[in-house]
Every structure is written in C-alpha cells, then in structure tokens.
Coordinates of C-alpha atoms in Angstrom, one line a residue:
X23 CA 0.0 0.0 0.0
X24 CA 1.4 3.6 -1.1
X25 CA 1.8 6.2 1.5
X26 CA 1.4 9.5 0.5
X27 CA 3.5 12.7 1.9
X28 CA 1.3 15.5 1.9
X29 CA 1.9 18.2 5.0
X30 CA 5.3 18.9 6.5
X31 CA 3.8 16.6 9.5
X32 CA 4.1 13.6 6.9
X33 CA 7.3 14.6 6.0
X34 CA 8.8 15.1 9.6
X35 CA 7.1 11.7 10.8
X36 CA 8.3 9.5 7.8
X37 CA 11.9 11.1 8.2
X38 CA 11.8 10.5 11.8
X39 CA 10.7 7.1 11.2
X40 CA 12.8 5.8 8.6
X41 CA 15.9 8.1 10.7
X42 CA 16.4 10.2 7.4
X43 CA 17.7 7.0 5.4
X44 CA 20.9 6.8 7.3
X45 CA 22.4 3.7 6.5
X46 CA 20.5 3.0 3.4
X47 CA 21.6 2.9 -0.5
X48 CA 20.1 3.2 -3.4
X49 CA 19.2 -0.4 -4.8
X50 CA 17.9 0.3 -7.9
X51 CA 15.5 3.1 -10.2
X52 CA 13.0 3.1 -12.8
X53 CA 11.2 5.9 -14.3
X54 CA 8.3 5.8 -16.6
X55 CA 7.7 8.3 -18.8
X56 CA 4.3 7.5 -20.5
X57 CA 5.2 8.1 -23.7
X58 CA 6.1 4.7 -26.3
X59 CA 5.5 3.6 -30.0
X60 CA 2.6 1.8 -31.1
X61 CA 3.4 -1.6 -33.4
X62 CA 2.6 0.7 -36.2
X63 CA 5.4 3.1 -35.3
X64 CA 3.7 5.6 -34.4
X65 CA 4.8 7.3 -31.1
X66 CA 2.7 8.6 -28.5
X67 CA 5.2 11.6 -27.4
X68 CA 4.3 12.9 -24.4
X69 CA 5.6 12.4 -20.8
X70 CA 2.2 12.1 -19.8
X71 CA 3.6 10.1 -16.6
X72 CA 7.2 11.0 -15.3
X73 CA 7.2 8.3 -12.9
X74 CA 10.2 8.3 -10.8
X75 CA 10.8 4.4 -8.7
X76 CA 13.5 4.4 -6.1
X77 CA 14.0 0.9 -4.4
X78 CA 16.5 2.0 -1.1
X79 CA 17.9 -0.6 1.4
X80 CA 18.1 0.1 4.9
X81 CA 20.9 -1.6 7.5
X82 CA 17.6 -1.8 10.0
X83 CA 14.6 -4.3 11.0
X84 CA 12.1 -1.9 10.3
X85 CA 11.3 -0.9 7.5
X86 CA 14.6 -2.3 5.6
X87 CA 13.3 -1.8 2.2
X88 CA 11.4 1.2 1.1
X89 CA 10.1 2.0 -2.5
X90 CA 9.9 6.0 -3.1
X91 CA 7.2 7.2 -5.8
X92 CA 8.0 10.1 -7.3
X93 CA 5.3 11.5 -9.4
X94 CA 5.2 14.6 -11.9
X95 CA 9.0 14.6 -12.0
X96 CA 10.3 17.7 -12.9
X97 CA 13.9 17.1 -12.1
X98 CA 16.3 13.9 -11.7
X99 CA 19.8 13.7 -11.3
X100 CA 22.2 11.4 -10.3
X101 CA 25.8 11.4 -9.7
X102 CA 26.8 8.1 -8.5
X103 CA 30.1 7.6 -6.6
X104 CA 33.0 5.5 -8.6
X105 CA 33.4 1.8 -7.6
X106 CA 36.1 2.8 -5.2
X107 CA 34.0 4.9 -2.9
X108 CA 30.8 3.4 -0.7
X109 CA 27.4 4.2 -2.0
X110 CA 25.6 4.9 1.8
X111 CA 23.1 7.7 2.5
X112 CA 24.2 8.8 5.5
X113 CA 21.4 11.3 5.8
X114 CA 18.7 13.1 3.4
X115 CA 16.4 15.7 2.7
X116 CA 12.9 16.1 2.0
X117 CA 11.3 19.5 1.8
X118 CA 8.0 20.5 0.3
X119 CA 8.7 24.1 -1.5
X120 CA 6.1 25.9 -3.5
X121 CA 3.8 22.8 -4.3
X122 CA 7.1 20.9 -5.4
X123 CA 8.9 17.9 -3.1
X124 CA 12.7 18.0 -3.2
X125 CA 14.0 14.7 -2.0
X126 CA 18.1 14.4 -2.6
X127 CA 20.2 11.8 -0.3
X128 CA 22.3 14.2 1.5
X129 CA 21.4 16.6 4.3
X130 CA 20.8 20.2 4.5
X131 CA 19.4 20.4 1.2
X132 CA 19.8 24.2 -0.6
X133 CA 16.9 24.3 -3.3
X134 CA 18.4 27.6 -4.3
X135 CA 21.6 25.5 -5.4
X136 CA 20.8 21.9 -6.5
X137 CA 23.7 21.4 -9.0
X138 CA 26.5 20.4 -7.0
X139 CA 24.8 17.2 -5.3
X140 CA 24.5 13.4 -5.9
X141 CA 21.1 12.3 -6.4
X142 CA 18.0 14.7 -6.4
X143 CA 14.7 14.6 -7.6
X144 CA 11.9 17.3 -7.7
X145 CA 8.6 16.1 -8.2
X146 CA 4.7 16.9 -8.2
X147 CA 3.9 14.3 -5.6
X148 CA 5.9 11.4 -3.3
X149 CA 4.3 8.4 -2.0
X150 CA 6.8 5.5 -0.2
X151 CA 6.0 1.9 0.9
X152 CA 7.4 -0.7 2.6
X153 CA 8.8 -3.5 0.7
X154 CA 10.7 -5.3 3.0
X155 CA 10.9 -8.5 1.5
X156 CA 13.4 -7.7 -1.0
X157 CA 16.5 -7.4 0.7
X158 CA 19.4 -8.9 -0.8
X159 CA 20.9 -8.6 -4.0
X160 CA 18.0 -10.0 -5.9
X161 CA 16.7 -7.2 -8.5
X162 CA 13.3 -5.5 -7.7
X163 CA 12.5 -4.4 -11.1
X164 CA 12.9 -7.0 -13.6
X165 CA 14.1 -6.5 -16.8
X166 CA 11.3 -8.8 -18.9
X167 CA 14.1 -8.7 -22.0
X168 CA 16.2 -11.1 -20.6

C-alpha cells in the first residue's frame, strides 16, 4: 500500500521514522515516462507520466526496504560515486517548496543551489511503501528482455 506525503507533519514523521535514510543505499530506479510507440510506429510523445521508482535498502529491521514514488517529475539527477567509494546515505532531505517535493540523499538540502549534489529529484507528488521482503541482491524491477 502507497503512502502519500502530503503536509510537513508527513514529512517530519516519515523522516523520523525511517531516521532520514541513514544507512540506506540506493538499490535500484525506474522511471516511466508515458510516452512509447505503437506496433505501427507511431509514437505517443508525451511524458504524460514522469514516474520516478527508487528501491532503497536500509541496515535496519524496520522498514529495511522502502520503495519512493515520485510523481510529476520535474527534475532527476544522479551522480553516483565510482566503484572505489561506498554508496551509503548517510542522511537526506525532503522538503516540500512551493507545491514541489525536493528529495536528494544528503542533508541540508539548498533548493536555491541543486547542481552540486549526488542524487536529487523534484517532483509533483511522493508516495513511499514498505517492501521489506526484498532485501538482498535480488533485482526488484525486472528486466522482462532477458
């Protein structure tokens, strides 16, 4: 069952209660965008969707595994560490600014200068669940070409 984040109560609870995703990493993402081509080629071009899935393990008993829902993305970036550096969150942000969520796994979050940081995403809406049966390194979102 989604969760959705709505007031800055929501926000403060679910950061409280997941401890602001210290000692979590990023698993795995998908993002759908809504637009594809038909079997007849033609394309239905629009990112009617701009889905944003964020799959993040946790190193606790409670929820251990937590799916993020990003909807109406406006914004994603990543900039993931090399293979010689760890890949923890050792805190994040979440802040609700003019209608928008800014989630980015780092703390004190500066809206005002968002180009400088490892992964951020600024969406319409967030919703998270728990999926904690899906720790390990089994993949979460299949990829059906295989």
């Amino acid at each position: 069952m989604w969760n959705k984040i709505v007031t800055e109560s929501d926000i403060s609870n679910f950061m409280r209660d997941i401890n602001s995703f210290s000692d979590s990493c990023i698993k795995e993402i998908r993002y759908v965008s809504g637009g594809y081509v038909n079997e007849d080629l033609s394309m239905y071009a629009h990112n009617s969707k701009r889905n944003l899935y964020i799959c993040i393990q946790r190193q606790y008993n409670t929820f251990s595994t937590i799916e993020l829902m990003f909807q109406g993305v406006y914004k994603f970036s990543m900039i993931p560490r090399n293979g010689h550096k760890d890949c923890v969150i050792y805190d994040s942000s979440l802040i609700k600014k003019r209608n928008l969520y800014y989630w980015a796994d780092y703390e004190d979050l500066d809206i005002n200068n968002i180009e400088e940081y490892g992964t951020l995403v600024i969406a319409e809406q967030i919703y998270w669940r728990n999926i904690n049966t899906n720790l390990g390194n089994k993949e979460v979102y299949i990829n059906n070409l295989e």
